[in-house]
PDB file of C-alpha atoms in Angstrom:
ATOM      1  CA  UNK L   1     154.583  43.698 137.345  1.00  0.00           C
ATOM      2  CA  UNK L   2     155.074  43.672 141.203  1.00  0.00           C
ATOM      3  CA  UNK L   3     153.663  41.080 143.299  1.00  0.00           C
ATOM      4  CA  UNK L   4     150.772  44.084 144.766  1.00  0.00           C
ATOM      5  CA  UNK L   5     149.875  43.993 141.239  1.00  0.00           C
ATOM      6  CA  UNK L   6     149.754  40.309 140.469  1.00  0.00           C
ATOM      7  CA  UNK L   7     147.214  40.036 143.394  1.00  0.00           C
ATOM      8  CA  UNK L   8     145.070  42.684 142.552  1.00  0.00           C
ATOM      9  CA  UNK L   9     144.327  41.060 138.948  1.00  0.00           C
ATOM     10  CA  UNK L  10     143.924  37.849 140.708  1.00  0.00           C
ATOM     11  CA  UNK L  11     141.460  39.014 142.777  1.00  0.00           C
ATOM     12  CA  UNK L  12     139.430  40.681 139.965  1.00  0.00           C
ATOM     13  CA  UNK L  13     139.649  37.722 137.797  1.00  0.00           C
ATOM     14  CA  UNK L  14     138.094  35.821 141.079  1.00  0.00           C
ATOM     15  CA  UNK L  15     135.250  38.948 141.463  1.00  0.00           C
ATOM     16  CA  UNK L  16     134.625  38.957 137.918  1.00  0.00           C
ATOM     17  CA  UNK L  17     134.109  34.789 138.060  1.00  0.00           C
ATOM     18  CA  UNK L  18     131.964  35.289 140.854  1.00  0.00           C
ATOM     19  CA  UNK L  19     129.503  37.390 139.287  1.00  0.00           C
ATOM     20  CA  UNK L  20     129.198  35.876 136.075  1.00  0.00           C
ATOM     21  CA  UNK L  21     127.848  32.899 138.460  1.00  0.00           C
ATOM     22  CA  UNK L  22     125.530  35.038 140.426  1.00  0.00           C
ATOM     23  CA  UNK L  23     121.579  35.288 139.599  1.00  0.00           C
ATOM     24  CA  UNK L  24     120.035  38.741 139.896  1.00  0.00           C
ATOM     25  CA  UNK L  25     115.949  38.365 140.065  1.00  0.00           C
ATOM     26  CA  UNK L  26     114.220  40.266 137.892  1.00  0.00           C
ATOM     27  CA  UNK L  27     111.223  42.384 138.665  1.00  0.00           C
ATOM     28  CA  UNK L  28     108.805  39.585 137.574  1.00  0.00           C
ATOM     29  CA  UNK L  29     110.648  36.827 139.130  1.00  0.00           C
ATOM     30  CA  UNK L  30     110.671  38.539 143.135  1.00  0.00           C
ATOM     31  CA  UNK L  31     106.843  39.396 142.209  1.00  0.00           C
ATOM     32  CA  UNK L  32     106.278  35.539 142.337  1.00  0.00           C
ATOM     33  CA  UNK L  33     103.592  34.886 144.991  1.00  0.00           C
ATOM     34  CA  UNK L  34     102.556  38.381 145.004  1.00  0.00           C
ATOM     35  CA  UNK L  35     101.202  41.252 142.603  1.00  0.00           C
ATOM     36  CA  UNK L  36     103.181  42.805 139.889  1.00  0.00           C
ATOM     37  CA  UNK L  37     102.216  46.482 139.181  1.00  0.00           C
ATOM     38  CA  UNK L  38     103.083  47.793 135.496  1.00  0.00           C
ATOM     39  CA  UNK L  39     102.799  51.445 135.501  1.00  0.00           C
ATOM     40  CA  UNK L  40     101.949  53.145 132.572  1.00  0.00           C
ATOM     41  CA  UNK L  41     101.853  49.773 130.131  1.00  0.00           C
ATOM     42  CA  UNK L  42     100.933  51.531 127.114  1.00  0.00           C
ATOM     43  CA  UNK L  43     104.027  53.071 126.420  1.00  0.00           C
ATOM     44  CA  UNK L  44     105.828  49.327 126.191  1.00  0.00           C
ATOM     45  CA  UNK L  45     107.388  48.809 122.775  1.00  0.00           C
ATOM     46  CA  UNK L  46     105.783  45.767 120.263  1.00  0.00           C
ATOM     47  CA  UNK L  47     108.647  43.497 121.269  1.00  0.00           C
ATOM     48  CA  UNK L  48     108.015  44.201 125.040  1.00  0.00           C
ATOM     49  CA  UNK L  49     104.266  43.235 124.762  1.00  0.00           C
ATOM     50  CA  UNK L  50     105.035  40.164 123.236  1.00  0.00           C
ATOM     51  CA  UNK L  51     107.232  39.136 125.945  1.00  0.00           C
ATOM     52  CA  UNK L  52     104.680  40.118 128.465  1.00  0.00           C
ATOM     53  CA  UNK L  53     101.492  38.413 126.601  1.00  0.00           C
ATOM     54  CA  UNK L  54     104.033  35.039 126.929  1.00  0.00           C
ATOM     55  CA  UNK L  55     104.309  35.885 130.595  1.00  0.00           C
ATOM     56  CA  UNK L  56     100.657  36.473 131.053  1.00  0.00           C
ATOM     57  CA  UNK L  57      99.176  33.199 128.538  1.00  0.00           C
ATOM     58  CA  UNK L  58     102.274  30.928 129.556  1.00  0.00           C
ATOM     59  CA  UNK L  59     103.117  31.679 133.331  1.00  0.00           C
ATOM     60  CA  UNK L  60     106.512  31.569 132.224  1.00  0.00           C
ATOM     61  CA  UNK L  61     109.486  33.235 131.135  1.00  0.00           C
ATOM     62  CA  UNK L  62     113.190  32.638 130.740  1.00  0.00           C
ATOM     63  CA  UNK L  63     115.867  34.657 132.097  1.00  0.00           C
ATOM     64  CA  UNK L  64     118.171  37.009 129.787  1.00  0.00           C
ATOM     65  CA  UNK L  65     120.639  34.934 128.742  1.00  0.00           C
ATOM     66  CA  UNK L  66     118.930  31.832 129.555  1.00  0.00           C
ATOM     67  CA  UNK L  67     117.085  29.034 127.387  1.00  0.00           C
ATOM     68  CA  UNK L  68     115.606  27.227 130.913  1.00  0.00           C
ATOM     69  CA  UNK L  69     111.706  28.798 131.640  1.00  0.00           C
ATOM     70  CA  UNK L  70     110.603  29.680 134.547  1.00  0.00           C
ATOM     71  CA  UNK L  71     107.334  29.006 135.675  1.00  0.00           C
ATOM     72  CA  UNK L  72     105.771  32.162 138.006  1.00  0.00           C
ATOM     73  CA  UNK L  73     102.353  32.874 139.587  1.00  0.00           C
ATOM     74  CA  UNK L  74     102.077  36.453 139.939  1.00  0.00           C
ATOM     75  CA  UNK L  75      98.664  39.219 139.730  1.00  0.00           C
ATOM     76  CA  UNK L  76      99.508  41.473 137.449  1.00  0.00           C
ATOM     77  CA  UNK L  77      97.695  44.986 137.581  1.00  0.00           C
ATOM     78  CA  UNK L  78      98.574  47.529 134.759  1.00  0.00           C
ATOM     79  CA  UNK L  79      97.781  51.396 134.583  1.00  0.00           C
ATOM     80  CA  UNK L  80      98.108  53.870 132.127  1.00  0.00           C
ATOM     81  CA  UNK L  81      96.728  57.255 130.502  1.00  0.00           C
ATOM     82  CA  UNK L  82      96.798  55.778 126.966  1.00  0.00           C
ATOM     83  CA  UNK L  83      93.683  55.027 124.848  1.00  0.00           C
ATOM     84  CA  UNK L  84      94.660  51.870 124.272  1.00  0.00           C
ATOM     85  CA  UNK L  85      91.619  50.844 121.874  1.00  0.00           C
ATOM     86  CA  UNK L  86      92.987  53.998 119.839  1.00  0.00           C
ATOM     87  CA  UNK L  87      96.312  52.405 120.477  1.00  0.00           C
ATOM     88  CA  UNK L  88      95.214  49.306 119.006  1.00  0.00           C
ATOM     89  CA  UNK L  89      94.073  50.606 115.888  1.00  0.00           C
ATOM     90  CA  UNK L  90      97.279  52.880 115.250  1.00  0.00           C
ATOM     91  CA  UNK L  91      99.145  49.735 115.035  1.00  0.00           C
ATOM     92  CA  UNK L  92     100.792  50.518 118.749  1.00  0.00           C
ATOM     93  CA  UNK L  93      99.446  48.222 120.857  1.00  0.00           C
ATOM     94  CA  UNK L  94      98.420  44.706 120.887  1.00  0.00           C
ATOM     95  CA  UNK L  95      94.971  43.784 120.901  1.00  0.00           C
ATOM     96  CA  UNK L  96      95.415  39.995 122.211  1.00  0.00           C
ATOM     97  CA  UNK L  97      97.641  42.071 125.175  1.00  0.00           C
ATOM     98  CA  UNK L  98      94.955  44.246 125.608  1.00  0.00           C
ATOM     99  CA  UNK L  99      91.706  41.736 125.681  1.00  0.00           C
ATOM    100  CA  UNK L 100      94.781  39.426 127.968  1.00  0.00           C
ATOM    101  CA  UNK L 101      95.440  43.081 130.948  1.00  0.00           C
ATOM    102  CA  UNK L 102      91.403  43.845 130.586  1.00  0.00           C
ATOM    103  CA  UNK L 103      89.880  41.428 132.622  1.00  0.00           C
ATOM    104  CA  UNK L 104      88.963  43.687 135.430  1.00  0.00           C
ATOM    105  CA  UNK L 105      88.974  47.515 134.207  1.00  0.00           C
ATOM    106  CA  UNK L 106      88.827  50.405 136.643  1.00  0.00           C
ATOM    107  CA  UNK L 107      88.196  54.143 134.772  1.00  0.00           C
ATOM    108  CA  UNK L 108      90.272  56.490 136.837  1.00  0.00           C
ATOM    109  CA  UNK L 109      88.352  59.931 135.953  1.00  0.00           C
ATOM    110  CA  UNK L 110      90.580  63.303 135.504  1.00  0.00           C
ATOM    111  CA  UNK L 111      90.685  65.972 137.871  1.00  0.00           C
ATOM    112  CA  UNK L 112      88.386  67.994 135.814  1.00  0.00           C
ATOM    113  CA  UNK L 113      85.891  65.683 136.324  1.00  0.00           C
ATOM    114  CA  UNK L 114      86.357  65.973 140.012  1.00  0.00           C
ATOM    115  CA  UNK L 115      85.922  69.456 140.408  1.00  0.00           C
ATOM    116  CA  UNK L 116      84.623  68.929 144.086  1.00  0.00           C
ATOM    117  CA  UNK L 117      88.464  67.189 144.782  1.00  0.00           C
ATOM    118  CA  UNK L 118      90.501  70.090 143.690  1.00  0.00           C
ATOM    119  CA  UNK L 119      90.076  71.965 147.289  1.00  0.00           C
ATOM    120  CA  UNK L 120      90.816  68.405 149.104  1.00  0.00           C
ATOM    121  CA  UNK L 121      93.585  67.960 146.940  1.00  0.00           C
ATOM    122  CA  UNK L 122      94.946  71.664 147.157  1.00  0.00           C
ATOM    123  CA  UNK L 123      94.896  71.858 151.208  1.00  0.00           C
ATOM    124  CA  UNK L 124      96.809  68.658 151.090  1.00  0.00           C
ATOM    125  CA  UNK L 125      99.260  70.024 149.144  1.00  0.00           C
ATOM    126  CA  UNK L 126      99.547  73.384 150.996  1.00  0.00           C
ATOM    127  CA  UNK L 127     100.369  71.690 154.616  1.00  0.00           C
ATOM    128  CA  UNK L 128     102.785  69.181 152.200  1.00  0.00           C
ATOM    129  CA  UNK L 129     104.720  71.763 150.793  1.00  0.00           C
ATOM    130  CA  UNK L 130     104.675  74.484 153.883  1.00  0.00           C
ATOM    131  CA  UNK L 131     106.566  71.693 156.204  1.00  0.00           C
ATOM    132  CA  UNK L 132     109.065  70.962 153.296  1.00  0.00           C
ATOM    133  CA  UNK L 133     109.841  74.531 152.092  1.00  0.00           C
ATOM    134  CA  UNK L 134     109.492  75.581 156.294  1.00  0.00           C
ATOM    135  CA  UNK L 135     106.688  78.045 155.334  1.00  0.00           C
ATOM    136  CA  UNK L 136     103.604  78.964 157.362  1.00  0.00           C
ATOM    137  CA  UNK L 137     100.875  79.188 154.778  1.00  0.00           C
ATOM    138  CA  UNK L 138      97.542  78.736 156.259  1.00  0.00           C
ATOM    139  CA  UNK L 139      95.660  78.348 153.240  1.00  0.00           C
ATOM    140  CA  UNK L 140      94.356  79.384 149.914  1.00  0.00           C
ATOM    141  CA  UNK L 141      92.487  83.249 149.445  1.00  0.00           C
ATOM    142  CA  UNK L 142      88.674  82.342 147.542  1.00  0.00           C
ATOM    143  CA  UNK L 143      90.134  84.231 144.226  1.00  0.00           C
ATOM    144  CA  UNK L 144      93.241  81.265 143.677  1.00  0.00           C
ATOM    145  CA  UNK L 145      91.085  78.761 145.032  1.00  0.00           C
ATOM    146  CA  UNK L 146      87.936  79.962 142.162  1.00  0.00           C
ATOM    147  CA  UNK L 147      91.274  79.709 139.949  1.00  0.00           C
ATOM    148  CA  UNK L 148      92.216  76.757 140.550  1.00  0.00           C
ATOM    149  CA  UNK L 149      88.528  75.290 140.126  1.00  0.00           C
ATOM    150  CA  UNK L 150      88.758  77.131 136.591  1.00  0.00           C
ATOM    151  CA  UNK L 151      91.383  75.392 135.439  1.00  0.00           C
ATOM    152  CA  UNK L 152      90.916  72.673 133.169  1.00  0.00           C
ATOM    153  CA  UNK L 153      93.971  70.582 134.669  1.00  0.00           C
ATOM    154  CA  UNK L 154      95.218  68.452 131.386  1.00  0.00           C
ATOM    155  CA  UNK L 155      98.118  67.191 133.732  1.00  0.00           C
ATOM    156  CA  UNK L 156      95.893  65.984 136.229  1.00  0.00           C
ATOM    157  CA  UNK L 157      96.866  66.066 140.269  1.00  0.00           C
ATOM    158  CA  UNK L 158     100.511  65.965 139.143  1.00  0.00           C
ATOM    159  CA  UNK L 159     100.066  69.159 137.583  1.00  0.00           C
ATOM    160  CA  UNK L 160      98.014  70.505 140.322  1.00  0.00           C
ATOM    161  CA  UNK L 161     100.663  69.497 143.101  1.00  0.00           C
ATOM    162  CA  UNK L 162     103.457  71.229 140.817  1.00  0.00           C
ATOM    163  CA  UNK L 163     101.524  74.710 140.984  1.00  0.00           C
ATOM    164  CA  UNK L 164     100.715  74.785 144.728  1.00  0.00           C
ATOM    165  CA  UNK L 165     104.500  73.360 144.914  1.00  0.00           C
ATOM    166  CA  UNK L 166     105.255  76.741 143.377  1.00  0.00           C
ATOM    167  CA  UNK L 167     102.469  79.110 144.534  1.00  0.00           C
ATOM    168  CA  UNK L 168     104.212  78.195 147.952  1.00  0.00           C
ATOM    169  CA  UNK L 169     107.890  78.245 147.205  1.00  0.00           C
ATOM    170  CA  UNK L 170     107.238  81.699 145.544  1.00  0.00           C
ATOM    171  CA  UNK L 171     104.480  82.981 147.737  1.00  0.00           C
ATOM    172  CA  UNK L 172     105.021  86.063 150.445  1.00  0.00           C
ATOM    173  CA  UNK L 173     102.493  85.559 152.636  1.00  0.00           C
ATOM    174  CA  UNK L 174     100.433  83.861 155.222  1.00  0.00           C
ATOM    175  CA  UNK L 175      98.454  82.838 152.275  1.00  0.00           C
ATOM    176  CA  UNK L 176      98.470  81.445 148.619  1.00  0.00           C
ATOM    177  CA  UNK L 177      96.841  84.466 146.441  1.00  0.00           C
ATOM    178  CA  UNK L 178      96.400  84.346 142.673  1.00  0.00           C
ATOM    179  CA  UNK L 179      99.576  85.642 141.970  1.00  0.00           C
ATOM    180  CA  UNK L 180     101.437  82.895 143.407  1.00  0.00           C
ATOM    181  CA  UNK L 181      99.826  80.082 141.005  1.00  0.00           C
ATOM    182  CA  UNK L 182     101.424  79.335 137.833  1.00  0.00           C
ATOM    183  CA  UNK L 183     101.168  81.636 134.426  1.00  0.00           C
ATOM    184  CA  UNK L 184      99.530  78.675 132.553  1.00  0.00           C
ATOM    185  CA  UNK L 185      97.591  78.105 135.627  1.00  0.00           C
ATOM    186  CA  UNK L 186      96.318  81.441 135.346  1.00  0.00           C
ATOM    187  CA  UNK L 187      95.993  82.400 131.816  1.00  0.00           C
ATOM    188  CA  UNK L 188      94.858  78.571 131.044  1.00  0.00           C
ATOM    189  CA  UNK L 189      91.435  79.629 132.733  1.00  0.00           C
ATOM    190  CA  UNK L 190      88.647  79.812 130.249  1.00  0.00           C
ATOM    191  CA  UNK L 191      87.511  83.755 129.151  1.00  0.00           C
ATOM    192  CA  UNK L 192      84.046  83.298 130.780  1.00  0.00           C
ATOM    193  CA  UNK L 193      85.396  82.036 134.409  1.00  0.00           C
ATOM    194  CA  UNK L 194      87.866  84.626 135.181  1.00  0.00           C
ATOM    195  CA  UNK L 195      87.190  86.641 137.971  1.00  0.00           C
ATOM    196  CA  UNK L 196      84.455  84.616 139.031  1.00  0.00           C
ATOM    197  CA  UNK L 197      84.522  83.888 142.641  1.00  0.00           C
ATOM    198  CA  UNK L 198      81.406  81.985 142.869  1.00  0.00           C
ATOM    199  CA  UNK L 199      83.001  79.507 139.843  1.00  0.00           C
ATOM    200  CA  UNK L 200      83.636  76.209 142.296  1.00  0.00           C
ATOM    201  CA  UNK L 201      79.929  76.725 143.810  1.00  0.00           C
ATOM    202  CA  UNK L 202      78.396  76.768 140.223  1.00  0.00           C
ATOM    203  CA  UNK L 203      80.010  73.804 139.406  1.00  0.00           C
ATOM    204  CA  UNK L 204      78.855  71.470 142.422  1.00  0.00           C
ATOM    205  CA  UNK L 205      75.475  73.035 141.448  1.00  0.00           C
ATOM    206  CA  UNK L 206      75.160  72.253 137.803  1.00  0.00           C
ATOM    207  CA  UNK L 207      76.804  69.182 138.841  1.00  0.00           C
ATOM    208  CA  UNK L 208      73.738  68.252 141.274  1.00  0.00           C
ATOM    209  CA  UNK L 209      71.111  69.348 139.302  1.00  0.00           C
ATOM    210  CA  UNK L 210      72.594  67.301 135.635  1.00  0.00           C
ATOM    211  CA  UNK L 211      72.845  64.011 137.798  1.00  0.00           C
ATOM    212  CA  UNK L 212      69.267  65.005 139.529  1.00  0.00           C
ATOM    213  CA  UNK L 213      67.403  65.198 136.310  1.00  0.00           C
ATOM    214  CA  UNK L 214      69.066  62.399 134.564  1.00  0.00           C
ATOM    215  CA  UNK L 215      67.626  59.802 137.126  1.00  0.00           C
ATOM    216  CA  UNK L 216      64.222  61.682 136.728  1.00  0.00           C
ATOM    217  CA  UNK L 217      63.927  60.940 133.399  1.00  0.00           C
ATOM    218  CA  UNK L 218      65.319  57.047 133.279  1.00  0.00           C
ATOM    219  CA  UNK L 219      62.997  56.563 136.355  1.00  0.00           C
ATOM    220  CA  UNK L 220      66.212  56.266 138.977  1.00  0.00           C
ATOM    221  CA  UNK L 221      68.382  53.920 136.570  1.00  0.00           C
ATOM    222  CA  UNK L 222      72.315  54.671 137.540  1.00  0.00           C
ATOM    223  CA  UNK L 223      73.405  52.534 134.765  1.00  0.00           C
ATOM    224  CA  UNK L 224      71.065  54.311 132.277  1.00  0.00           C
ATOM    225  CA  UNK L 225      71.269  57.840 133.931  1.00  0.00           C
ATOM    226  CA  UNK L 226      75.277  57.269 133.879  1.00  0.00           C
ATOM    227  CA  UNK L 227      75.266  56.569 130.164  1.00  0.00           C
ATOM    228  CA  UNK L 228      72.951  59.713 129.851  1.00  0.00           C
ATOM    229  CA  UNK L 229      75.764  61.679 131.583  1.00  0.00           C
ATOM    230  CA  UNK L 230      78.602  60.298 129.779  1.00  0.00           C
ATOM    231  CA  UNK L 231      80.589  59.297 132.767  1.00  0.00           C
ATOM    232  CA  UNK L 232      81.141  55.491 134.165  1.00  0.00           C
ATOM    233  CA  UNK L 233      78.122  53.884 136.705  1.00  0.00           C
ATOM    234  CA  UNK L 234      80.993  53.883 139.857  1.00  0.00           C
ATOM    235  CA  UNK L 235      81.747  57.538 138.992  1.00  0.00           C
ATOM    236  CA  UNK L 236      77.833  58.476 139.379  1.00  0.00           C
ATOM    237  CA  UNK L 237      77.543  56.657 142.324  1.00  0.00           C
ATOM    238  CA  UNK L 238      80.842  58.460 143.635  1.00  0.00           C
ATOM    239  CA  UNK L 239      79.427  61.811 142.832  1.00  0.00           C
ATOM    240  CA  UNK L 240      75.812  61.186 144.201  1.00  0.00           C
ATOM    241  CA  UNK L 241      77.814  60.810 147.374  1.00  0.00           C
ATOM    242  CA  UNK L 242      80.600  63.431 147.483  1.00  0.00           C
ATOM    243  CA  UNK L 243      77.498  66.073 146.178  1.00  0.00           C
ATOM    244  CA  UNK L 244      75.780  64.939 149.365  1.00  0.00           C
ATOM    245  CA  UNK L 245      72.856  63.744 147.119  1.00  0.00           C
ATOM    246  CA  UNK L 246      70.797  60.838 148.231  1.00  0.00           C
ATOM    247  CA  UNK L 247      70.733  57.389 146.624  1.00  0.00           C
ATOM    248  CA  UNK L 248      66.839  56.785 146.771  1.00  0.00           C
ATOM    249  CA  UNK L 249      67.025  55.088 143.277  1.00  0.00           C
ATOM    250  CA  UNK L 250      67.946  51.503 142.854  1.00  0.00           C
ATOM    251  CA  UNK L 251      69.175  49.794 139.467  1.00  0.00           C
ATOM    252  CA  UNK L 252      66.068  48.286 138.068  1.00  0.00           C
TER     253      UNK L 252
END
């Protein structure tokens, strides 16, 4: 072995000693102080959750490797798409985890709820994708955009941001027409709403006139008028605004 040689080993013994002595923080530990974001929580494995109901009962947790805890202060918030009561019941998800994350719980509704978003949403996603693909598209024609309002979006914005993605990359001209959308997009439009311009206008209507006689009949109640609708108190309120309808009710 030449003496290059000899020194090169030394040196990765010495690296190698190094960094068996150096700490790398995990995710929860640089969180401490601050708030701790778990995206999409319901798709943790059993042994996973247990570790993170210890973390959110105990304040603590020990490092991999380690038998010394660690105490941490951290807000947690967790998201995800998941039933988790269904979850709970299949045996896939644990309850004390569950009743532990749901102390303050925000319902997120789809994109097909928010029928009245999808143009917002679109146009953003247009003057997004035009600078990055170095495309002038000024807009959307009325027959993609009644399209788009058909569709019952089970992939939510992602999904819609992946079609305009593509109605622009593929698109020839100044503006995205029906051809340019997506085959599911197109096809996955109900029988009764294709070719139906007018579609996104009839929505917002029906829309105004379901929330408008709900509150007639529980005398301008939002909590019971929301339960009437099916749909979460903050999501009435939400609508009663975006629909441009006025809040003259008050809970009671």
């Amino acid at each position: 072995m030449t003496p290059l040689s000899r020194l090169t080993v030394r040196r990765l013994r010495s690296i190698c000693l190094r960094a068996s002595f150096s700490v790398t923080k995990g995710k929860i530990e640089v969180a401490e102080g601050g708030t701790l974001f778990l995206d999409e929580v319901g798709e943790l494995p059993m042994p996973v959750q247990a570790k993170l109901l210890r973390v959110l009962q105990e304040r603590e947790f020990e490092r991999l490797g380690s038998t010394r805890p660690i105490k941490v202060n951290v807000r947690v918030i967790a998201a995800t798409n998941r039933d988790l009561e269904g979850a709970i019941k299949n045996g896939t998800f644990r309850k004390d985890l569950y009743f532990r994350l749901n102390v303050v719980s925000l319902v997120m509704p789809s994109l097909s709820e928010r029928c009245e978003d999808i143009p917002l949403l679109a146009n953003n996603f247009v003057s997004k994708y035009s600078k990055k693909c170095k495309r002038k598209v000024m807009g959307i024609t009325p027959e993609a955009r009644a399209c788009l309002a058909a569709y019952g979006w089970p992939g939510n914005v992602r999904e819609l941001e992946n079609a305009i993605e593509h109605a622009v990359v593929l698109g020839a001209t100044d503006f995205i027409v029906l051809e340019d959308l997506p085959d599911a997009v197109i096809e996955g439009r109900r029988p009764s709403q294709q070719g139906t311009p007018k579609f996104y206008h009839a929505v917002i209507e029906t829309k105004k006139h379901l929330i408008t006689d709900a509150l007639k009949q529980v005398d301008g109640n939002y909590t019971k008028a929301a339960e009437l609708l099916g749909i979460h108190p903050n999501n009435l309120h939400r609508l009663i605004r975006t629909l441009g309808l006025k809040e003259r009710c008050i809970d009671r």
